[in-house]
Amino acid sequence: MERVIEAAKRAHIHDFISSLPSGYKANVGDRGSRLSGGQKQRIALARVFLKNAPIVLFDEPTSALDAENSQLVLETIKSLFEGRTCIIISHNLELLRTVSKILVMAPGGVVEAIGTPDELRTTSKTYARLFDIGK
């Protein structure tokens, strides 16, 4: 149980779980139907900490989340970068600015360069345009 609590703390969901009447034994409904999208996402991230998978794939991890939950999920994902490979499919420029390498893709595959966010601002017209829009 200690590992579960530690994973929940790292995923910024421990306080919420602790506030439930039954705590970690609470019934959250079929497939978490009584949870918000952000709560479900942070519980999924806690599971990543527990499993300690060497490779993690995220597909639009902050889509459909409010600003507060999006920020908590971003903080958690950033802490997952250490010691593992994280592949992130995202349009969220705040998240993309924190990664070590970006592949600019469009239908058909990689369309331009592979590089750091700073490198791509100067070498990739597509990324530079998206970066300028997101400012």
N, CA, C and O atoms as CSV, one atom per row, in Angstrom:
chain,resi,resn,atom,element,x,y,z
A,1,MET,N,N,0.824,-1.204,0.000
A,1,MET,CA,C,0.000,0.000,0.000
A,1,MET,C,C,0.865,1.263,0.000
A,1,MET,O,O,0.464,2.296,-0.535
A,2,GLU,N,N,2.039,1.172,0.597
A,2,GLU,CA,C,2.939,2.330,0.627
A,2,GLU,C,C,3.322,2.768,-0.787
A,2,GLU,O,O,3.388,3.963,-1.076
A,3,ARG,N,N,3.576,1.794,-1.665
A,3,ARG,CA,C,3.934,2.116,-3.057
A,3,ARG,C,C,2.767,2.794,-3.782
A,3,ARG,O,O,2.978,3.708,-4.579
A,4,VAL,N,N,1.554,2.351,-3.509
A,4,VAL,CA,C,0.375,2.932,-4.131
A,4,VAL,C,C,0.221,4.387,-3.685
A,4,VAL,O,O,-0.025,5.269,-4.507
A,5,ILE,N,N,0.364,4.628,-2.403
A,5,ILE,CA,C,0.239,5.991,-1.879
A,5,ILE,C,C,1.333,6.887,-2.444
A,5,ILE,O,O,1.066,8.030,-2.817
A,6,GLU,N,N,2.546,6.388,-2.508
A,6,GLU,CA,C,3.646,7.184,-3.059
A,6,GLU,C,C,3.394,7.506,-4.534
A,6,GLU,O,O,3.643,8.631,-4.969
A,7,ALA,N,N,2.908,6.541,-5.299
A,7,ALA,CA,C,2.586,6.783,-6.711
A,7,ALA,C,C,1.469,7.820,-6.833
A,7,ALA,O,O,1.526,8.691,-7.702
A,8,ALA,N,N,0.463,7.735,-5.979
A,8,ALA,CA,C,-0.635,8.706,-6.000
A,8,ALA,C,C,-0.132,10.106,-5.655
A,8,ALA,O,O,-0.577,11.086,-6.251
A,9,LYS,N,N,0.773,10.206,-4.716
A,9,LYS,CA,C,1.343,11.517,-4.378
A,9,LYS,C,C,2.112,12.090,-5.561
A,9,LYS,O,O,1.991,13.275,-5.869
A,10,ARG,N,N,2.896,11.256,-6.218
A,10,ARG,CA,C,3.684,11.724,-7.362
A,10,ARG,C,C,2.792,12.153,-8.525
A,10,ARG,O,O,3.173,13.002,-9.332
A,11,ALA,N,N,1.589,11.550,-8.600
A,11,ALA,CA,C,0.646,11.882,-9.671
A,11,ALA,C,C,-0.348,12.967,-9.253
A,11,ALA,O,O,-1.298,13.247,-9.984
A,12,HIS,N,N,-0.142,13.566,-8.106
A,12,HIS,CA,C,-0.998,14.657,-7.612
A,12,HIS,C,C,-2.466,14.237,-7.467
A,12,HIS,O,O,-3.371,15.010,-7.781
A,13,ILE,N,N,-2.694,13.004,-6.988
A,13,ILE,CA,C,-4.069,12.538,-6.808
A,13,ILE,C,C,-4.304,12.020,-5.387
A,13,ILE,O,O,-5.438,11.692,-5.038
A,14,HIS,N,N,-3.278,11.942,-4.580
A,14,HIS,CA,C,-3.391,11.411,-3.214
A,14,HIS,C,C,-4.377,12.201,-2.352
A,14,HIS,O,O,-5.204,11.606,-1.661
A,15,ASP,N,N,-4.300,13.520,-2.384
A,15,ASP,CA,C,-5.194,14.330,-1.545
A,15,ASP,C,C,-6.654,14.079,-1.899
A,15,ASP,O,O,-7.507,13.970,-1.018
A,16,PHE,N,N,-6.934,13.987,-3.203
A,16,PHE,CA,C,-8.311,13.708,-3.615
A,16,PHE,C,C,-8.747,12.332,-3.114
A,16,PHE,O,O,-9.826,12.194,-2.538
A,17,ILE,N,N,-7.923,11.329,-3.328
A,17,ILE,CA,C,-8.280,9.971,-2.898
A,17,ILE,C,C,-8.493,9.938,-1.387
A,17,ILE,O,O,-9.442,9.321,-0.904
A,18,SER,N,N,-7.626,10.590,-0.658
A,18,SER,CA,C,-7.737,10.609,0.810
A,18,SER,C,C,-9.011,11.293,1.279
A,18,SER,O,O,-9.526,10.983,2.353
A,19,SER,N,N,-9.520,12.219,0.479
A,19,SER,CA,C,-10.733,12.944,0.873
A,19,SER,C,C,-12.015,12.132,0.638
A,19,SER,O,O,-13.078,12.498,1.141
A,20,LEU,N,N,-11.923,11.052,-0.109
A,20,LEU,CA,C,-13.095,10.208,-0.347
A,20,LEU,C,C,-13.483,9.493,0.937
A,20,LEU,O,O,-12.607,9.143,1.728
A,21,PRO,N,N,-14.780,9.267,1.167
A,21,PRO,CA,C,-15.217,8.611,2.411
A,21,PRO,C,C,-14.513,7.274,2.686
A,21,PRO,O,O,-14.209,6.960,3.837
A,22,SER,N,N,-14.257,6.496,1.641
A,22,SER,CA,C,-13.574,5.214,1.823
A,22,SER,C,C,-12.121,5.261,1.383
A,22,SER,O,O,-11.467,4.224,1.277
A,23,GLY,N,N,-11.618,6.451,1.128
A,23,GLY,CA,C,-10.221,6.610,0.747
A,23,GLY,C,C,-9.840,5.752,-0.436
A,23,GLY,O,O,-10.515,5.767,-1.465
A,24,TYR,N,N,-8.763,5.004,-0.295
A,24,TYR,CA,C,-8.250,4.178,-1.375
A,24,TYR,C,C,-9.141,2.972,-1.679
A,24,TYR,O,O,-8.901,2.272,-2.662
A,25,LYS,N,N,-10.136,2.719,-0.881
A,25,LYS,CA,C,-11.072,1.614,-1.126
A,25,LYS,C,C,-12.399,2.120,-1.707
A,25,LYS,O,O,-13.357,1.353,-1.809
A,26,ALA,N,N,-12.462,3.377,-2.082
A,26,ALA,CA,C,-13.692,3.984,-2.586
A,26,ALA,C,C,-14.116,3.360,-3.913
A,26,ALA,O,O,-13.284,2.984,-4.739
A,27,ASN,N,N,-15.410,3.261,-4.090
A,27,ASN,CA,C,-15.983,2.814,-5.349
A,27,ASN,C,C,-16.137,4.051,-6.231
A,27,ASN,O,O,-16.897,4.961,-5.903
A,28,VAL,N,N,-15.423,4.081,-7.337
A,28,VAL,CA,C,-15.466,5.247,-8.217
A,28,VAL,C,C,-16.295,4.980,-9.472
A,28,VAL,O,O,-16.198,5.714,-10.456
A,29,GLY,N,N,-17.105,3.929,-9.431
A,29,GLY,CA,C,-17.990,3.619,-10.550
A,29,GLY,C,C,-17.304,2.800,-11.614
A,29,GLY,O,O,-16.082,2.649,-11.625
A,30,ASP,N,N,-18.112,2.277,-12.502
A,30,ASP,CA,C,-17.604,1.484,-13.609
A,30,ASP,C,C,-16.682,2.335,-14.467
A,30,ASP,O,O,-17.089,3.380,-14.976
A,31,ARG,N,N,-15.444,1.893,-14.628
A,31,ARG,CA,C,-14.425,2.602,-15.416
A,31,ARG,C,C,-14.207,4.030,-14.927
A,31,ARG,O,O,-13.859,4.911,-15.712
A,32,GLY,N,N,-14.412,4.259,-13.626
A,32,GLY,CA,C,-14.182,5.577,-13.043
A,32,GLY,C,C,-15.241,6.601,-13.404
A,32,GLY,O,O,-14.949,7.793,-13.497
A,33,SER,N,N,-16.472,6.145,-13.609
A,33,SER,CA,C,-17.532,7.046,-14.068
A,33,SER,C,C,-17.852,8.173,-13.087
A,33,SER,O,O,-18.464,9.171,-13.468
A,34,ARG,N,N,-17.444,8.021,-11.841
A,34,ARG,CA,C,-17.691,9.084,-10.848
A,34,ARG,C,C,-16.514,10.054,-10.724
A,34,ARG,O,O,-16.510,10.927,-9.856
A,35,LEU,N,N,-15.535,9.898,-11.583
A,35,LEU,CA,C,-14.346,10.748,-11.552
A,35,LEU,C,C,-14.370,11.730,-12.709
A,35,LEU,O,O,-14.980,11.474,-13.748
A,36,SER,N,N,-13.695,12.859,-12.516
A,36,SER,CA,C,-13.533,13.815,-13.610
A,36,SER,C,C,-12.453,13.286,-14.556
A,36,SER,O,O,-11.724,12.351,-14.225
A,37,GLY,N,N,-12.364,13.896,-15.727
A,37,GLY,CA,C,-11.323,13.507,-16.678
A,37,GLY,C,C,-9.930,13.681,-16.105
A,37,GLY,O,O,-9.062,12.834,-16.312
A,38,GLY,N,N,-9.710,14.771,-15.387
A,38,GLY,CA,C,-8.395,15.018,-14.786
A,38,GLY,C,C,-8.061,14.012,-13.701
A,38,GLY,O,O,-6.909,13.596,-13.574
A,39,GLN,N,N,-9.055,13.618,-12.917
A,39,GLN,CA,C,-8.829,12.616,-11.876
A,39,GLN,C,C,-8.490,11.267,-12.500
A,39,GLN,O,O,-7.585,10.574,-12.035
A,40,LYS,N,N,-9.206,10.900,-13.543
A,40,LYS,CA,C,-8.910,9.640,-14.243
A,40,LYS,C,C,-7.495,9.674,-14.813
A,40,LYS,O,O,-6.752,8.698,-14.706
A,41,GLN,N,N,-7.132,10.792,-15.414
A,41,GLN,CA,C,-5.818,10.909,-16.027
A,41,GLN,C,C,-4.715,10.799,-14.976
A,41,GLN,O,O,-3.705,10.135,-15.210
A,42,ARG,N,N,-4.896,11.440,-13.828
A,42,ARG,CA,C,-3.874,11.389,-12.785
A,42,ARG,C,C,-3.795,10.000,-12.156
A,42,ARG,O,O,-2.711,9.574,-11.757
A,43,ILE,N,N,-4.910,9.288,-12.057
A,43,ILE,CA,C,-4.867,7.907,-11.562
A,43,ILE,C,C,-4.114,7.031,-12.569
A,43,ILE,O,O,-3.332,6.166,-12.177
A,44,ALA,N,N,-4.351,7.255,-13.863
A,44,ALA,CA,C,-3.611,6.511,-14.884
A,44,ALA,C,C,-2.112,6.787,-14.770
A,44,ALA,O,O,-1.297,5.880,-14.939
A,45,LEU,N,N,-1.752,8.037,-14.484
A,45,LEU,CA,C,-0.341,8.385,-14.322
A,45,LEU,C,C,0.251,7.723,-13.079
A,45,LEU,O,O,1.412,7.316,-13.085
A,46,ALA,N,N,-0.538,7.617,-12.021
A,46,ALA,CA,C,-0.062,6.906,-10.819
A,46,ALA,C,C,0.248,5.455,-11.169
A,46,ALA,O,O,1.216,4.889,-10.661
A,47,ARG,N,N,-0.556,4.859,-12.020
A,47,ARG,CA,C,-0.305,3.484,-12.447
A,47,ARG,C,C,1.011,3.371,-13.213
A,47,ARG,O,O,1.700,2.355,-13.115
A,48,VAL,N,N,1.364,4.409,-13.979
A,48,VAL,CA,C,2.642,4.410,-14.688
A,48,VAL,C,C,3.785,4.397,-13.675
A,48,VAL,O,O,4.758,3.663,-13.845
A,49,PHE,N,N,3.669,5.212,-12.618
A,49,PHE,CA,C,4.704,5.210,-11.580
A,49,PHE,C,C,4.819,3.831,-10.932
A,49,PHE,O,O,5.924,3.348,-10.682
A,50,LEU,N,N,3.683,3.204,-10.665
A,50,LEU,CA,C,3.706,1.873,-10.044
A,50,LEU,C,C,4.357,0.834,-10.941
A,50,LEU,O,O,5.174,0.039,-10.480
A,51,LYS,N,N,4.008,0.836,-12.194
A,51,LYS,CA,C,4.532,-0.159,-13.134
A,51,LYS,C,C,5.997,0.110,-13.448
A,51,LYS,O,O,6.763,-0.820,-13.704
A,52,ASN,N,N,6.385,1.376,-13.430
A,52,ASN,CA,C,7.752,1.783,-13.753
A,52,ASN,C,C,8.153,1.294,-15.140
A,52,ASN,O,O,9.254,0.780,-15.336
A,53,ALA,N,N,7.253,1.459,-16.089
A,53,ALA,CA,C,7.506,1.030,-17.464
A,53,ALA,C,C,8.644,1.845,-18.081
A,53,ALA,O,O,8.718,3.054,-17.862
A,54,PRO,N,N,9.524,1.210,-18.843
A,54,PRO,CA,C,10.634,1.950,-19.447
A,54,PRO,C,C,10.206,2.830,-20.616
A,54,PRO,O,O,10.895,3.793,-20.952
A,55,ILE,N,N,9.070,2.505,-21.239
A,55,ILE,CA,C,8.546,3.287,-22.360
A,55,ILE,C,C,7.078,3.576,-22.095
A,55,ILE,O,O,6.305,2.674,-21.770
A,56,VAL,N,N,6.698,4.849,-22.238
A,56,VAL,CA,C,5.314,5.262,-22.006
A,56,VAL,C,C,4.854,6.078,-23.210
A,56,VAL,O,O,5.573,6.957,-23.686
A,57,LEU,N,N,3.649,5.780,-23.697
A,57,LEU,CA,C,3.064,6.499,-24.821
A,57,LEU,C,C,1.883,7.317,-24.327
A,57,LEU,O,O,0.981,6.793,-23.674
A,58,PHE,N,N,1.897,8.610,-24.643
A,58,PHE,CA,C,0.795,9.514,-24.299
A,58,PHE,C,C,0.184,10.036,-25.590
A,58,PHE,O,O,0.904,10.483,-26.483
A,59,ASP,N,N,-1.128,9.981,-25.693
A,59,ASP,CA,C,-1.823,10.533,-26.849
A,59,ASP,C,C,-2.719,11.664,-26.360
A,59,ASP,O,O,-3.756,11.429,-25.741
A,60,GLU,N,N,-2.304,12.891,-26.646
A,60,GLU,CA,C,-3.028,14.092,-26.215
A,60,GLU,C,C,-3.398,14.022,-24.732
A,60,GLU,O,O,-4.581,14.046,-24.390
A,61,PRO,N,N,-2.403,13.937,-23.853
A,61,PRO,CA,C,-2.676,13.712,-22.428
A,61,PRO,C,C,-3.418,14.833,-21.712
A,61,PRO,O,O,-3.953,14.617,-20.624
A,62,THR,N,N,-3.460,16.018,-22.297
A,62,THR,CA,C,-4.157,17.123,-21.623
A,62,THR,C,C,-5.426,17.555,-22.348
A,62,THR,O,O,-6.039,18.554,-21.974
A,63,SER,N,N,-5.826,16.819,-23.374
A,63,SER,CA,C,-7.038,17.213,-24.093
A,63,SER,C,C,-8.254,17.032,-23.200
A,63,SER,O,O,-8.312,16.105,-22.391
A,64,ALA,N,N,-9.209,17.910,-23.350
A,64,ALA,CA,C,-10.483,17.871,-22.615
A,64,ALA,C,C,-10.320,18.061,-21.104
A,64,ALA,O,O,-11.207,17.679,-20.341
A,65,LEU,N,N,-9.208,18.641,-20.665
A,65,LEU,CA,C,-9.024,18.917,-19.240
A,65,LEU,C,C,-9.115,20.409,-18.987
A,65,LEU,O,O,-8.720,21.216,-19.829
A,66,ASP,N,N,-9.641,20.777,-17.812
A,66,ASP,CA,C,-9.658,22.188,-17.447
A,66,ASP,C,C,-8.229,22.634,-17.128
A,66,ASP,O,O,-7.320,21.808,-17.051
A,67,ALA,N,N,-8.037,23.921,-16.945
A,67,ALA,CA,C,-6.693,24.477,-16.756
A,67,ALA,C,C,-5.980,23.882,-15.549
A,67,ALA,O,O,-4.795,23.559,-15.634
A,68,GLU,N,N,-6.681,23.730,-14.423
A,68,GLU,CA,C,-6.051,23.195,-13.206
A,68,GLU,C,C,-5.601,21.758,-13.404
A,68,GLU,O,O,-4.461,21.416,-13.092
A,69,ASN,N,N,-6.485,20.915,-13.918
A,69,ASN,CA,C,-6.123,19.517,-14.137
A,69,ASN,C,C,-5.047,19.376,-15.201
A,69,ASN,O,O,-4.165,18.526,-15.085
A,70,SER,N,N,-5.113,20.199,-16.229
A,70,SER,CA,C,-4.100,20.171,-17.275
A,70,SER,C,C,-2.723,20.470,-16.689
A,70,SER,O,O,-1.745,19.804,-17.030
A,71,GLN,N,N,-2.643,21.462,-15.816
A,71,GLN,CA,C,-1.370,21.812,-15.195
A,71,GLN,C,C,-0.845,20.677,-14.317
A,71,GLN,O,O,0.350,20.382,-14.343
A,72,LEU,N,N,-1.717,20.043,-13.546
A,72,LEU,CA,C,-1.300,18.919,-12.697
A,72,LEU,C,C,-0.820,17.734,-13.534
A,72,LEU,O,O,0.163,17.079,-13.187
A,73,VAL,N,N,-1.514,17.467,-14.629
A,73,VAL,CA,C,-1.099,16.375,-15.515
A,73,VAL,C,C,0.243,16.712,-16.158
A,73,VAL,O,O,1.110,15.844,-16.257
A,74,LEU,N,N,0.431,17.963,-16.597
A,74,LEU,CA,C,1.710,18.368,-17.189
A,74,LEU,C,C,2.859,18.203,-16.199
A,74,LEU,O,O,3.919,17.690,-16.559
A,75,GLU,N,N,2.658,18.630,-14.967
A,75,GLU,CA,C,3.698,18.484,-13.939
A,75,GLU,C,C,4.048,17.018,-13.739
A,75,GLU,O,O,5.221,16.664,-13.621
A,76,THR,N,N,3.032,16.169,-13.703
A,76,THR,CA,C,3.267,14.744,-13.495
A,76,THR,C,C,4.005,14.134,-14.675
A,76,THR,O,O,4.942,13.359,-14.487
A,77,ILE,N,N,3.596,14.471,-15.874
A,77,ILE,CA,C,4.258,13.924,-17.061
A,77,ILE,C,C,5.721,14.347,-17.095
A,77,ILE,O,O,6.593,13.536,-17.409
A,78,LYS,N,N,5.994,15.598,-16.778
A,78,LYS,CA,C,7.382,16.067,-16.765
A,78,LYS,C,C,8.222,15.251,-15.789
A,78,LYS,O,O,9.389,14.970,-16.062
A,79,SER,N,N,7.641,14.870,-14.654
A,79,SER,CA,C,8.399,14.071,-13.692
A,79,SER,C,C,8.595,12.632,-14.176
A,79,SER,O,O,9.488,11.936,-13.692
A,80,LEU,N,N,7.783,12.186,-15.113
A,80,LEU,CA,C,7.934,10.850,-15.684
A,80,LEU,C,C,9.073,10.771,-16.692
A,80,LEU,O,O,9.557,9.675,-16.978
A,81,PHE,N,N,9.514,11.900,-17.237
A,81,PHE,CA,C,10.567,11.898,-18.248
A,81,PHE,C,C,11.842,11.243,-17.734
A,81,PHE,O,O,12.548,10.575,-18.490
A,82,GLU,N,N,12.133,11.430,-16.472
A,82,GLU,CA,C,13.391,10.952,-15.912
A,82,GLU,C,C,13.432,9.420,-15.870
A,82,GLU,O,O,12.574,8.781,-15.262
A,83,GLY,N,N,14.431,8.856,-16.518
A,83,GLY,CA,C,14.654,7.417,-16.428
A,83,GLY,C,C,13.814,6.569,-17.364
A,83,GLY,O,O,13.835,5.343,-17.251
A,84,ARG,N,N,13.082,7.170,-18.276
A,84,ARG,CA,C,12.289,6.373,-19.222
A,84,ARG,C,C,12.102,7.144,-20.520
A,84,ARG,O,O,12.342,8.350,-20.585
A,85,THR,N,N,11.682,6.445,-21.522
A,85,THR,CA,C,11.367,7.052,-22.801
A,85,THR,C,C,9.873,7.347,-22.830
A,85,THR,O,O,9.052,6.450,-22.641
A,86,CYS,N,N,9.530,8.597,-23.065
A,86,CYS,CA,C,8.128,9.002,-23.169
A,86,CYS,C,C,7.884,9.479,-24.592
A,86,CYS,O,O,8.573,10.370,-25.090
A,87,ILE,N,N,6.907,8.883,-25.230
A,87,ILE,CA,C,6.502,9.296,-26.567
A,87,ILE,C,C,5.170,10.021,-26.394
A,87,ILE,O,O,4.203,9.462,-25.875
A,88,ILE,N,N,5.141,11.270,-26.837
A,88,ILE,CA,C,3.958,12.100,-26.608
A,88,ILE,C,C,3.429,12.612,-27.938
A,88,ILE,O,O,4.149,13.254,-28.703
A,89,ILE,N,N,2.175,12.323,-28.201
A,89,ILE,CA,C,1.478,12.882,-29.353
A,89,ILE,C,C,0.662,14.044,-28.789
A,89,ILE,O,O,-0.240,13.840,-27.976
A,90,SER,N,N,0.983,15.260,-29.224
A,90,SER,CA,C,0.319,16.400,-28.601
A,90,SER,C,C,0.377,17.638,-29.478
A,90,SER,O,O,1.292,17.829,-30.279
A,91,HIS,N,N,-0.635,18.466,-29.292
A,91,HIS,CA,C,-0.649,19.801,-29.874
A,91,HIS,C,C,-0.363,20.852,-28.803
A,91,HIS,O,O,-0.322,22.045,-29.102
A,92,ASN,N,N,-0.167,20.419,-27.569
A,92,ASN,CA,C,0.040,21.314,-26.438
A,92,ASN,C,C,1.480,21.825,-26.454
A,92,ASN,O,O,2.407,21.096,-26.101
A,93,LEU,N,N,1.662,23.077,-26.865
A,93,LEU,CA,C,3.012,23.624,-26.990
A,93,LEU,C,C,3.720,23.754,-25.650
A,93,LEU,O,O,4.945,23.653,-25.593
A,94,GLU,N,N,2.979,23.974,-24.576
A,94,GLU,CA,C,3.630,24.051,-23.264
A,94,GLU,C,C,4.319,22.724,-22.947
A,94,GLU,O,O,5.445,22.710,-22.450
A,95,LEU,N,N,3.661,21.640,-23.228
A,95,LEU,CA,C,4.252,20.322,-23.005
A,95,LEU,C,C,5.398,20.075,-23.983
A,95,LEU,O,O,6.447,19.562,-23.594
A,96,LEU,N,N,5.205,20.433,-25.237
A,96,LEU,CA,C,6.238,20.185,-26.247
A,96,LEU,C,C,7.518,20.973,-25.973
A,96,LEU,O,O,8.604,20.538,-26.357
A,97,ARG,N,N,7.404,22.106,-25.326
A,97,ARG,CA,C,8.601,22.902,-25.015
A,97,ARG,C,C,9.502,22.212,-23.999
A,97,ARG,O,O,10.652,22.616,-23.830
A,98,THR,N,N,9.007,21.180,-23.319
A,98,THR,CA,C,9.787,20.531,-22.259
A,98,THR,C,C,10.454,19.236,-22.699
A,98,THR,O,O,11.199,18.636,-21.924
A,99,VAL,N,N,10.204,18.796,-23.918
A,99,VAL,CA,C,10.734,17.502,-24.353
A,99,VAL,C,C,12.118,17.648,-24.959
A,99,VAL,O,O,12.542,18.751,-25.302
A,100,SER,N,N,12.825,16.522,-25.089
A,100,SER,CA,C,14.183,16.581,-25.625
A,100,SER,C,C,14.230,16.507,-27.148
A,100,SER,O,O,15.144,17.059,-27.760
A,101,LYS,N,N,13.271,15.840,-27.764
A,101,LYS,CA,C,13.227,15.738,-29.232
A,101,LYS,C,C,11.780,15.794,-29.703
A,101,LYS,O,O,10.877,15.276,-29.047
A,102,ILE,N,N,11.578,16.433,-30.853
A,102,ILE,CA,C,10.254,16.535,-31.470
A,102,ILE,C,C,10.359,16.035,-32.907
A,102,ILE,O,O,11.324,16.324,-33.616
A,103,LEU,N,N,9.354,15.285,-33.315
A,103,LEU,CA,C,9.190,14.904,-34.714
A,103,LEU,C,C,7.965,15.648,-35.206
A,103,LEU,O,O,6.879,15.494,-34.647
A,104,VAL,N,N,8.125,16.456,-36.249
A,104,VAL,CA,C,6.999,17.194,-36.806
A,104,VAL,C,C,6.340,16.277,-37.829
A,104,VAL,O,O,6.951,15.886,-38.824
A,105,MET,N,N,5.068,15.940,-37.559
A,105,MET,CA,C,4.380,14.972,-38.400
A,105,MET,C,C,3.131,15.567,-39.033
A,105,MET,O,O,2.553,16.532,-38.532
A,106,ALA,N,N,2.739,14.976,-40.127
A,106,ALA,CA,C,1.496,15.291,-40.832
A,106,ALA,C,C,1.035,13.979,-41.446
A,106,ALA,O,O,1.751,12.980,-41.371
A,107,PRO,N,N,-0.132,13.964,-42.046
A,107,PRO,CA,C,-0.539,12.719,-42.699
A,107,PRO,C,C,0.566,12.221,-43.636
A,107,PRO,O,O,1.040,12.961,-44.498
A,108,GLY,N,N,0.957,10.994,-43.461
A,108,GLY,CA,C,2.017,10.424,-44.284
A,108,GLY,C,C,3.326,10.239,-43.550
A,108,GLY,O,O,4.214,9.553,-44.054
A,109,GLY,N,N,3.478,10.833,-42.364
A,109,GLY,CA,C,4.698,10.603,-41.595
A,109,GLY,C,C,5.389,11.878,-41.166
A,109,GLY,O,O,4.773,12.939,-41.065
A,110,VAL,N,N,6.693,11.752,-40.915
A,110,VAL,CA,C,7.509,12.884,-40.485
A,110,VAL,C,C,7.656,13.819,-41.682
A,110,VAL,O,O,8.085,13.392,-42.754
A,111,VAL,N,N,7.303,15.086,-41.508
A,111,VAL,CA,C,7.309,16.021,-42.635
A,111,VAL,C,C,8.529,16.929,-42.668
A,111,VAL,O,O,8.885,17.452,-43.724
A,112,GLU,N,N,9.159,17.117,-41.543
A,112,GLU,CA,C,10.315,18.000,-41.559
A,112,GLU,C,C,11.409,17.413,-40.688
A,112,GLU,O,O,11.798,16.257,-40.853
A,113,ALA,N,N,11.886,18.195,-39.786
A,113,ALA,CA,C,13.060,17.830,-39.015
A,113,ALA,C,C,12.706,17.117,-37.718
A,113,ALA,O,O,11.560,17.101,-37.268
A,114,ILE,N,N,13.725,16.544,-37.155
A,114,ILE,CA,C,13.667,16.007,-35.803
A,114,ILE,C,C,14.675,16.830,-35.014
A,114,ILE,O,O,15.824,16.977,-35.432
A,115,GLY,N,N,14.247,17.369,-33.867
A,115,GLY,CA,C,15.184,18.162,-33.082
A,115,GLY,C,C,14.580,18.640,-31.789
A,115,GLY,O,O,13.456,18.281,-31.440
A,116,THR,N,N,15.330,19.450,-31.081
A,116,THR,CA,C,14.843,20.025,-29.834
A,116,THR,C,C,13.843,21.126,-30.177
A,116,THR,O,O,13.808,21.598,-31.314
A,117,PRO,N,N,13.036,21.537,-29.209
A,117,PRO,CA,C,12.103,22.634,-29.480
A,117,PRO,C,C,12.807,23.887,-29.998
A,117,PRO,O,O,12.317,24.527,-30.928
A,118,ASP,N,N,13.944,24.242,-29.411
A,118,ASP,CA,C,14.668,25.442,-29.855
A,118,ASP,C,C,15.211,25.280,-31.276
A,118,ASP,O,O,15.146,26.212,-32.077
A,119,GLU,N,N,15.747,24.095,-31.588
A,119,GLU,CA,C,16.258,23.862,-32.940
A,119,GLU,C,C,15.137,23.961,-33.971
A,119,GLU,O,O,15.308,24.571,-35.026
A,120,LEU,N,N,14.005,23.365,-33.664
A,120,LEU,CA,C,12.909,23.335,-34.633
A,120,LEU,C,C,12.281,24.700,-34.867
A,120,LEU,O,O,11.667,24.926,-35.910
A,121,ARG,N,N,12.422,25.599,-33.927
A,121,ARG,CA,C,11.904,26.959,-34.149
A,121,ARG,C,C,12.624,27.623,-35.318
A,121,ARG,O,O,12.067,28.503,-35.973
A,122,THR,N,N,13.858,27.205,-35.579
A,122,THR,CA,C,14.609,27.799,-36.688
A,122,THR,C,C,14.682,26.897,-37.924
A,122,THR,O,O,14.899,27.398,-39.027
A,123,THR,N,N,14.507,25.591,-37.770
A,123,THR,CA,C,14.668,24.686,-38.913
A,123,THR,C,C,13.359,24.138,-39.471
A,123,THR,O,O,13.344,23.626,-40.590
A,124,SER,N,N,12.280,24.230,-38.736
A,124,SER,CA,C,11.011,23.659,-39.181
A,124,SER,C,C,9.968,24.757,-39.360
A,124,SER,O,O,9.536,25.374,-38.387
A,125,LYS,N,N,9.568,24.995,-40.592
A,125,LYS,CA,C,8.553,26.019,-40.848
A,125,LYS,C,C,7.241,25.662,-40.161
A,125,LYS,O,O,6.564,26.536,-39.619
A,126,THR,N,N,6.881,24.384,-40.181
A,126,THR,CA,C,5.624,23.952,-39.558
A,126,THR,C,C,5.663,24.187,-38.054
A,126,THR,O,O,4.732,24.770,-37.499
A,127,TYR,N,N,6.726,23.743,-37.387
A,127,TYR,CA,C,6.824,23.926,-35.933
A,127,TYR,C,C,6.915,25.404,-35.591
A,127,TYR,O,O,6.263,25.850,-34.647
A,128,ALA,N,N,7.700,26.173,-36.325
A,128,ALA,CA,C,7.827,27.614,-36.050
A,128,ALA,C,C,6.472,28.303,-36.161
A,128,ALA,O,O,6.145,29.167,-35.348
A,129,ARG,N,N,5.681,27.924,-37.169
A,129,ARG,CA,C,4.354,28.523,-37.330
A,129,ARG,C,C,3.466,28.157,-36.150
A,129,ARG,O,O,2.763,29.018,-35.622
A,130,LEU,N,N,3.484,26.890,-35.723
A,130,LEU,CA,C,2.683,26.479,-34.580
A,130,LEU,C,C,3.152,27.168,-33.293
A,130,LEU,O,O,2.342,27.571,-32.458
A,131,PHE,N,N,4.472,27.293,-33.153
A,131,PHE,CA,C,5.027,27.953,-31.977
A,131,PHE,C,C,4.581,29.411,-31.927
A,131,PHE,O,O,4.201,29.908,-30.867
A,132,ASP,N,N,4.627,30.093,-33.060
A,132,ASP,CA,C,4.219,31.503,-33.101
A,132,ASP,C,C,2.729,31.667,-32.813
A,132,ASP,O,O,2.333,32.619,-32.140
A,133,ILE,N,N,1.908,30.762,-33.307
A,133,ILE,CA,C,0.465,30.802,-33.031
A,133,ILE,C,C,0.204,30.602,-31.543
A,133,ILE,O,O,-0.685,31.238,-30.977
A,134,GLY,N,N,0.977,29.719,-30.906
A,134,GLY,CA,C,0.765,29.363,-29.504
A,134,GLY,C,C,1.294,30.359,-28.504
A,134,GLY,O,O,1.068,30.196,-27.305
A,135,LYS,N,N,1.991,31.386,-28.952
A,135,LYS,CA,C,2.563,32.375,-28.023
A,135,LYS,C,C,1.485,33.132,-27.299
A,135,LYS,O,O,1.784,34.002,-26.481
